[in-house]
Amino acid sequence: MRLVLASGSPRRKELLAQLGMGNRDFSFEILSADIDETHQAGEAATDFVVRLAKEKALAGLQLWSGTEAATALGSDTIVVYQGEILGKPQDETDAQRMLQTLSGHCHSVMTAVAVTDGIRTVSCLVETKVQFCRLTEDDILAYIATKEPMDKAGAYGIQGLGGSFVQGIEGSYSAVVGLPLVETKALLREMQIL
């Protein structure tokens, strides 16, 4: 059974590779799945992120053209503050707005993971609370100038320069990066991949 990671994220690739520690036979293919990530009216943030993870997994499985059977893993991460979903910023002004919103506040990072073989799909949702320190306008503008926030949910990456804004977390660090390791390992074991 071949494992397909339905994501082009280098962070998810690194995290998934960690799960193969001590298992020389563990490997996976990367097929970046492109899906419509539009939030549906009235859809709860938790339902939204789980739906995207499942859709990515199914799209990744459909991209697989190998001769052996495959199982695909899809994942999605969103940042939520006071009910507002903060996706990837549309431009620098949007990134500035998001960082100003998060400054000095606690927000939720929700990461969903789905694993499917086309017949059976298992999934999980991990929510982590992240506390930001107060940011000055100079902090925000300097960070935006690095371009790091432009492809990150909530306009920051905890594993990069944005980590300097994180005062504390309650929950899974790897889920904030993009793939909760403990929960993903459990899903892969459930699907008999690990």
PDB file of N, CA and C in Angstrom, residues 47-122:
ATOM      1  N   ASP A  47     -15.952  22.168  11.332  1.00  0.00           N
ATOM      2  CA  ASP A  47     -16.465  21.408  10.188  1.00  0.00           C
ATOM      3  C   ASP A  47     -15.708  21.775   8.915  1.00  0.00           C
ATOM      4  N   PHE A  48     -15.413  23.057   8.766  1.00  0.00           N
ATOM      5  CA  PHE A  48     -14.709  23.576   7.588  1.00  0.00           C
ATOM      6  C   PHE A  48     -13.331  22.926   7.446  1.00  0.00           C
ATOM      7  N   VAL A  49     -12.546  22.945   8.507  1.00  0.00           N
ATOM      8  CA  VAL A  49     -11.173  22.438   8.414  1.00  0.00           C
ATOM      9  C   VAL A  49     -11.145  20.923   8.219  1.00  0.00           C
ATOM     10  N   VAL A  50     -12.079  20.202   8.836  1.00  0.00           N
ATOM     11  CA  VAL A  50     -12.161  18.745   8.642  1.00  0.00           C
ATOM     12  C   VAL A  50     -12.578  18.435   7.205  1.00  0.00           C
ATOM     13  N   ARG A  51     -13.541  19.196   6.686  1.00  0.00           N
ATOM     14  CA  ARG A  51     -13.985  18.984   5.296  1.00  0.00           C
ATOM     15  C   ARG A  51     -12.823  19.181   4.328  1.00  0.00           C
ATOM     16  N   LEU A  52     -12.028  20.231   4.529  1.00  0.00           N
ATOM     17  CA  LEU A  52     -10.902  20.490   3.638  1.00  0.00           C
ATOM     18  C   LEU A  52      -9.869  19.368   3.699  1.00  0.00           C
ATOM     19  N   ALA A  53      -9.589  18.868   4.896  1.00  0.00           N
ATOM     20  CA  ALA A  53      -8.623  17.771   5.027  1.00  0.00           C
ATOM     21  C   ALA A  53      -9.110  16.536   4.273  1.00  0.00           C
ATOM     22  N   LYS A  54     -10.393  16.217   4.407  1.00  0.00           N
ATOM     23  CA  LYS A  54     -10.958  15.050   3.710  1.00  0.00           C
ATOM     24  C   LYS A  54     -10.934  15.248   2.200  1.00  0.00           C
ATOM     25  N   GLU A  55     -11.305  16.449   1.743  1.00  0.00           N
ATOM     26  CA  GLU A  55     -11.312  16.722   0.307  1.00  0.00           C
ATOM     27  C   GLU A  55      -9.902  16.663  -0.274  1.00  0.00           C
ATOM     28  N   LYS A  56      -8.914  17.157   0.475  1.00  0.00           N
ATOM     29  CA  LYS A  56      -7.530  17.087   0.004  1.00  0.00           C
ATOM     30  C   LYS A  56      -7.059  15.638  -0.099  1.00  0.00           C
ATOM     31  N   ALA A  57      -7.409  14.828   0.905  1.00  0.00           N
ATOM     32  CA  ALA A  57      -7.014  13.416   0.885  1.00  0.00           C
ATOM     33  C   ALA A  57      -7.620  12.710  -0.329  1.00  0.00           C
ATOM     34  N   LEU A  58      -8.901  12.936  -0.578  1.00  0.00           N
ATOM     35  CA  LEU A  58      -9.568  12.303  -1.728  1.00  0.00           C
ATOM     36  C   LEU A  58      -8.987  12.803  -3.050  1.00  0.00           C
ATOM     37  N   ALA A  59      -8.696  14.103  -3.134  1.00  0.00           N
ATOM     38  CA  ALA A  59      -8.102  14.660  -4.352  1.00  0.00           C
ATOM     39  C   ALA A  59      -6.706  14.086  -4.584  1.00  0.00           C
ATOM     40  N   GLY A  60      -5.946  13.924  -3.511  1.00  0.00           N
ATOM     41  CA  GLY A  60      -4.613  13.327  -3.625  1.00  0.00           C
ATOM     42  C   GLY A  60      -4.679  11.890  -4.105  1.00  0.00           C
ATOM     43  N   LEU A  61      -5.660  11.161  -3.598  1.00  0.00           N
ATOM     44  CA  LEU A  61      -5.842   9.762  -4.008  1.00  0.00           C
ATOM     45  C   LEU A  61      -6.198   9.687  -5.493  1.00  0.00           C
ATOM     46  N   GLN A  62      -7.026  10.612  -5.968  1.00  0.00           N
ATOM     47  CA  GLN A  62      -7.406  10.634  -7.381  1.00  0.00           C
ATOM     48  C   GLN A  62      -6.228  10.973  -8.288  1.00  0.00           C
ATOM     49  N   LEU A  63      -5.248  11.713  -7.763  1.00  0.00           N
ATOM     50  CA  LEU A  63      -4.056  12.054  -8.556  1.00  0.00           C
ATOM     51  C   LEU A  63      -3.092  10.876  -8.695  1.00  0.00           C
ATOM     52  N   TRP A  64      -3.213   9.905  -7.803  1.00  0.00           N
ATOM     53  CA  TRP A  64      -2.295   8.766  -7.797  1.00  0.00           C
ATOM     54  C   TRP A  64      -2.485   7.942  -9.074  1.00  0.00           C
ATOM     55  N   SER A  65      -1.393   7.698  -9.768  1.00  0.00           N
ATOM     56  CA  SER A  65      -1.472   6.934 -11.013  1.00  0.00           C
ATOM     57  C   SER A  65      -0.572   5.701 -10.986  1.00  0.00           C
ATOM     58  N   GLY A  66      -0.078   5.363  -9.809  1.00  0.00           N
ATOM     59  CA  GLY A  66       0.796   4.197  -9.689  1.00  0.00           C
ATOM     60  C   GLY A  66       0.039   2.889  -9.861  1.00  0.00           C
ATOM     61  N   THR A  67       0.783   1.830  -9.986  1.00  0.00           N
ATOM     62  CA  THR A  67       0.166   0.517 -10.212  1.00  0.00           C
ATOM     63  C   THR A  67      -0.331  -0.112  -8.919  1.00  0.00           C
ATOM     64  N   GLU A  68       0.282   0.238  -7.787  1.00  0.00           N
ATOM     65  CA  GLU A  68      -0.160  -0.344  -6.523  1.00  0.00           C
ATOM     66  C   GLU A  68      -1.244   0.520  -5.873  1.00  0.00           C
ATOM     67  N   ALA A  69      -2.008  -0.104  -4.997  1.00  0.00           N
ATOM     68  CA  ALA A  69      -3.060   0.622  -4.283  1.00  0.00           C
ATOM     69  C   ALA A  69      -2.430   1.703  -3.400  1.00  0.00           C
ATOM     70  N   ALA A  70      -3.177   2.759  -3.162  1.00  0.00           N
ATOM     71  CA  ALA A  70      -2.645   3.868  -2.363  1.00  0.00           C
ATOM     72  C   ALA A  70      -3.638   4.305  -1.305  1.00  0.00           C
ATOM     73  N   THR A  71      -3.075   4.917  -0.278  1.00  0.00           N
ATOM     74  CA  THR A  71      -3.829   5.589   0.761  1.00  0.00           C
ATOM     75  C   THR A  71      -3.310   7.018   0.793  1.00  0.00           C
ATOM     76  N   ALA A  72      -4.212   7.989   0.880  1.00  0.00           N
ATOM     77  CA  ALA A  72      -3.788   9.389   0.852  1.00  0.00           C
ATOM     78  C   ALA A  72      -4.062  10.084   2.179  1.00  0.00           C
ATOM     79  N   LEU A  73      -3.157  10.987   2.521  1.00  0.00           N
ATOM     80  CA  LEU A  73      -3.273  11.790   3.731  1.00  0.00           C
ATOM     81  C   LEU A  73      -3.448  13.246   3.320  1.00  0.00           C
ATOM     82  N   GLY A  74      -4.519  13.859   3.815  1.00  0.00           N
ATOM     83  CA  GLY A  74      -4.753  15.280   3.590  1.00  0.00           C
ATOM     84  C   GLY A  74      -4.810  15.999   4.921  1.00  0.00           C
ATOM     85  N   SER A  75      -4.396  17.252   4.933  1.00  0.00           N
ATOM     86  CA  SER A  75      -4.408  18.019   6.175  1.00  0.00           C
ATOM     87  C   SER A  75      -4.662  19.480   5.859  1.00  0.00           C
ATOM     88  N   ASP A  76      -5.276  20.173   6.799  1.00  0.00           N
ATOM     89  CA  ASP A  76      -5.491  21.598   6.635  1.00  0.00           C
ATOM     90  C   ASP A  76      -5.395  22.262   8.002  1.00  0.00           C
ATOM     91  N   THR A  77      -4.895  23.490   8.003  1.00  0.00           N
ATOM     92  CA  THR A  77      -4.731  24.249   9.245  1.00  0.00           C
ATOM     93  C   THR A  77      -5.383  25.615   9.078  1.00  0.00           C
ATOM     94  N   ILE A  78      -6.158  26.011  10.082  1.00  0.00           N
ATOM     95  CA  ILE A  78      -6.744  27.353  10.096  1.00  0.00           C
ATOM     96  C   ILE A  78      -6.465  28.016  11.438  1.00  0.00           C
ATOM     97  N   VAL A  79      -6.489  29.327  11.420  1.00  0.00           N
ATOM     98  CA  VAL A  79      -6.348  30.133  12.629  1.00  0.00           C
ATOM     99  C   VAL A  79      -7.707  30.789  12.872  1.00  0.00           C
ATOM    100  N   VAL A  80      -8.181  30.705  14.116  1.00  0.00           N
ATOM    101  CA  VAL A  80      -9.490  31.264  14.453  1.00  0.00           C
ATOM    102  C   VAL A  80      -9.347  32.203  15.653  1.00  0.00           C
ATOM    103  N   TYR A  81      -9.844  33.428  15.486  1.00  0.00           N
ATOM    104  CA  TYR A  81      -9.843  34.391  16.586  1.00  0.00           C
ATOM    105  C   TYR A  81     -11.235  34.981  16.708  1.00  0.00           C
ATOM    106  N   GLN A  82     -11.860  34.797  17.859  1.00  0.00           N
ATOM    107  CA  GLN A  82     -13.203  35.291  18.150  1.00  0.00           C
ATOM    108  C   GLN A  82     -14.185  34.949  17.023  1.00  0.00           C
ATOM    109  N   GLY A  83     -14.120  33.704  16.583  1.00  0.00           N
ATOM    110  CA  GLY A  83     -15.047  33.213  15.572  1.00  0.00           C
ATOM    111  C   GLY A  83     -14.670  33.516  14.138  1.00  0.00           C
ATOM    112  N   GLU A  84     -13.657  34.364  13.912  1.00  0.00           N
ATOM    113  CA  GLU A  84     -13.228  34.695  12.551  1.00  0.00           C
ATOM    114  C   GLU A  84     -12.110  33.749  12.111  1.00  0.00           C
ATOM    115  N   ILE A  85     -12.289  33.153  10.942  1.00  0.00           N
ATOM    116  CA  ILE A  85     -11.250  32.296  10.381  1.00  0.00           C
ATOM    117  C   ILE A  85     -10.251  33.177   9.647  1.00  0.00           C
ATOM    118  N   LEU A  86      -8.994  33.082  10.076  1.00  0.00           N
ATOM    119  CA  LEU A  86      -7.931  33.862   9.443  1.00  0.00           C
ATOM    120  C   LEU A  86      -7.129  32.916   8.544  1.00  0.00           C
ATOM    121  N   GLY A  87      -7.399  32.970   7.264  1.00  0.00           N
ATOM    122  CA  GLY A  87      -6.690  32.115   6.309  1.00  0.00           C
ATOM    123  C   GLY A  87      -5.359  32.729   5.916  1.00  0.00           C
ATOM    124  N   LYS A  88      -4.872  32.351   4.747  1.00  0.00           N
ATOM    125  CA  LYS A  88      -3.642  32.950   4.235  1.00  0.00           C
ATOM    126  C   LYS A  88      -3.970  34.376   3.796  1.00  0.00           C
ATOM    127  N   PRO A  89      -3.101  35.334   4.113  1.00  0.00           N
ATOM    128  CA  PRO A  89      -3.396  36.722   3.747  1.00  0.00           C
ATOM    129  C   PRO A  89      -3.452  36.916   2.234  1.00  0.00           C
ATOM    130  N   GLN A  90      -4.366  37.770   1.799  1.00  0.00           N
ATOM    131  CA  GLN A  90      -4.510  38.064   0.371  1.00  0.00           C
ATOM    132  C   GLN A  90      -3.412  38.989  -0.128  1.00  0.00           C
ATOM    133  N   ASP A  91      -2.922  39.853   0.764  1.00  0.00           N
ATOM    134  CA  ASP A  91      -1.859  40.795   0.406  1.00  0.00           C
ATOM    135  C   ASP A  91      -1.218  41.294   1.709  1.00  0.00           C
ATOM    136  N   GLU A  92      -0.281  42.208   1.604  1.00  0.00           N
ATOM    137  CA  GLU A  92       0.430  42.700   2.787  1.00  0.00           C
ATOM    138  C   GLU A  92      -0.493  43.452   3.745  1.00  0.00           C
ATOM    139  N   THR A  93      -1.466  44.169   3.211  1.00  0.00           N
ATOM    140  CA  THR A  93      -2.421  44.894   4.058  1.00  0.00           C
ATOM    141  C   THR A  93      -3.243  43.911   4.889  1.00  0.00           C
ATOM    142  N   ASP A  94      -3.645  42.810   4.263  1.00  0.00           N
ATOM    143  CA  ASP A  94      -4.408  41.779   4.961  1.00  0.00           C
ATOM    144  C   ASP A  94      -3.541  41.110   6.034  1.00  0.00           C
ATOM    145  N   ALA A  95      -2.277  40.865   5.724  1.00  0.00           N
ATOM    146  CA  ALA A  95      -1.354  40.275   6.703  1.00  0.00           C
ATOM    147  C   ALA A  95      -1.192  41.206   7.896  1.00  0.00           C
ATOM    148  N   GLN A  96      -1.081  42.495   7.628  1.00  0.00           N
ATOM    149  CA  GLN A  96      -0.940  43.482   8.701  1.00  0.00           C
ATOM    150  C   GLN A  96      -2.185  43.480   9.585  1.00  0.00           C
ATOM    151  N   ARG A  97      -3.359  43.425   8.970  1.00  0.00           N
ATOM    152  CA  ARG A  97      -4.615  43.397   9.733  1.00  0.00           C
ATOM    153  C   ARG A  97      -4.667  42.163  10.639  1.00  0.00           C
ATOM    154  N   MET A  98      -4.299  41.005  10.088  1.00  0.00           N
ATOM    155  CA  MET A  98      -4.331  39.766  10.876  1.00  0.00           C
ATOM    156  C   MET A  98      -3.376  39.831  12.059  1.00  0.00           C
ATOM    157  N   LEU A  99      -2.155  40.283  11.824  1.00  0.00           N
ATOM    158  CA  LEU A  99      -1.162  40.345  12.901  1.00  0.00           C
ATOM    159  C   LEU A  99      -1.568  41.358  13.970  1.00  0.00           C
ATOM    160  N   GLN A 100      -2.163  42.464  13.559  1.00  0.00           N
ATOM    161  CA  GLN A 100      -2.672  43.438  14.535  1.00  0.00           C
ATOM    162  C   GLN A 100      -3.805  42.828  15.361  1.00  0.00           C
ATOM    163  N   THR A 101      -4.639  42.025  14.714  1.00  0.00           N
ATOM    164  CA  THR A 101      -5.747  41.356  15.394  1.00  0.00           C
ATOM    165  C   THR A 101      -5.228  40.377  16.443  1.00  0.00           C
ATOM    166  N   LEU A 102      -4.193  39.609  16.091  1.00  0.00           N
ATOM    167  CA  LEU A 102      -3.667  38.582  16.998  1.00  0.00           C
ATOM    168  C   LEU A 102      -2.787  39.152  18.107  1.00  0.00           C
ATOM    169  N   SER A 103      -2.247  40.342  17.906  1.00  0.00           N
ATOM    170  CA  SER A 103      -1.325  40.962  18.858  1.00  0.00           C
ATOM    171  C   SER A 103      -1.894  41.013  20.277  1.00  0.00           C
ATOM    172  N   GLY A 104      -1.165  40.403  21.213  1.00  0.00           N
ATOM    173  CA  GLY A 104      -1.544  40.432  22.620  1.00  0.00           C
ATOM    174  C   GLY A 104      -2.709  39.537  22.996  1.00  0.00           C
ATOM    175  N   HIS A 105      -3.180  38.715  22.068  1.00  0.00           N
ATOM    176  CA  HIS A 105      -4.360  37.883  22.305  1.00  0.00           C
ATOM    177  C   HIS A 105      -4.067  36.395  22.141  1.00  0.00           C
ATOM    178  N   CYS A 106      -5.000  35.612  22.652  1.00  0.00           N
ATOM    179  CA  CYS A 106      -4.947  34.161  22.494  1.00  0.00           C
ATOM    180  C   CYS A 106      -5.887  33.781  21.346  1.00  0.00           C
ATOM    181  N   HIS A 107      -5.420  32.889  20.462  1.00  0.00           N
ATOM    182  CA  HIS A 107      -6.261  32.414  19.368  1.00  0.00           C
ATOM    183  C   HIS A 107      -6.151  30.893  19.274  1.00  0.00           C
ATOM    184  N   SER A 108      -7.003  30.314  18.458  1.00  0.00           N
ATOM    185  CA  SER A 108      -6.991  28.860  18.245  1.00  0.00           C
ATOM    186  C   SER A 108      -6.375  28.538  16.892  1.00  0.00           C
ATOM    187  N   VAL A 109      -5.560  27.500  16.881  1.00  0.00           N
ATOM    188  CA  VAL A 109      -5.082  26.934  15.626  1.00  0.00           C
ATOM    189  C   VAL A 109      -5.709  25.546  15.533  1.00  0.00           C
ATOM    190  N   MET A 110      -6.463  25.330  14.464  1.00  0.00           N
ATOM    191  CA  MET A 110      -7.129  24.043  14.264  1.00  0.00           C
ATOM    192  C   MET A 110      -6.501  23.341  13.066  1.00  0.00           C
ATOM    193  N   THR A 111      -6.030  22.132  13.303  1.00  0.00           N
ATOM    194  CA  THR A 111      -5.478  21.324  12.219  1.00  0.00           C
ATOM    195  C   THR A 111      -6.257  20.023  12.151  1.00  0.00           C
ATOM    196  N   ALA A 112      -6.760  19.740  10.964  1.00  0.00           N
ATOM    197  CA  ALA A 112      -7.472  18.484  10.721  1.00  0.00           C
ATOM    198  C   ALA A 112      -6.607  17.607   9.824  1.00  0.00           C
ATOM    199  N   VAL A 113      -6.688  16.305  10.067  1.00  0.00           N
ATOM    200  CA  VAL A 113      -5.975  15.316   9.256  1.00  0.00           C
ATOM    201  C   VAL A 113      -6.985  14.262   8.830  1.00  0.00           C
ATOM    202  N   ALA A 114      -6.905  13.856   7.570  1.00  0.00           N
ATOM    203  CA  ALA A 114      -7.761  12.789   7.060  1.00  0.00           C
ATOM    204  C   ALA A 114      -6.906  11.803   6.276  1.00  0.00           C
ATOM    205  N   VAL A 115      -7.193  10.540   6.450  1.00  0.00           N
ATOM    206  CA  VAL A 115      -6.500   9.479   5.719  1.00  0.00           C
ATOM    207  C   VAL A 115      -7.573   8.624   5.052  1.00  0.00           C
ATOM    208  N   THR A 116      -7.413   8.386   3.745  1.00  0.00           N
ATOM    209  CA  THR A 116      -8.414   7.613   3.017  1.00  0.00           C
ATOM    210  C   THR A 116      -7.784   6.641   2.032  1.00  0.00           C
ATOM    211  N   ASP A 117      -8.455   5.526   1.843  1.00  0.00           N
ATOM    212  CA  ASP A 117      -8.060   4.588   0.786  1.00  0.00           C
ATOM    213  C   ASP A 117      -9.111   4.582  -0.317  1.00  0.00           C
ATOM    214  N   GLY A 118     -10.052   5.517  -0.247  1.00  0.00           N
ATOM    215  CA  GLY A 118     -11.118   5.623  -1.233  1.00  0.00           C
ATOM    216  C   GLY A 118     -12.391   4.918  -0.799  1.00  0.00           C
ATOM    217  N   ILE A 119     -12.263   4.014   0.141  1.00  0.00           N
ATOM    218  CA  ILE A 119     -13.425   3.292   0.666  1.00  0.00           C
ATOM    219  C   ILE A 119     -13.697   3.747   2.091  1.00  0.00           C
ATOM    220  N   ARG A 120     -12.633   3.800   2.859  1.00  0.00           N
ATOM    221  CA  ARG A 120     -12.729   4.177   4.265  1.00  0.00           C
ATOM    222  C   ARG A 120     -11.905   5.434   4.506  1.00  0.00           C
ATOM    223  N   THR A 121     -12.470   6.353   5.263  1.00  0.00           N
ATOM    224  CA  THR A 121     -11.753   7.581   5.617  1.00  0.00           C
ATOM    225  C   THR A 121     -11.801   7.754   7.127  1.00  0.00           C
ATOM    226  N   VAL A 122     -10.639   8.013   7.710  1.00  0.00           N
ATOM    227  CA  VAL A 122     -10.566   8.321   9.142  1.00  0.00           C
ATOM    228  C   VAL A 122      -9.991   9.734   9.262  1.00  0.00           C
TER     229      VAL A 122
END
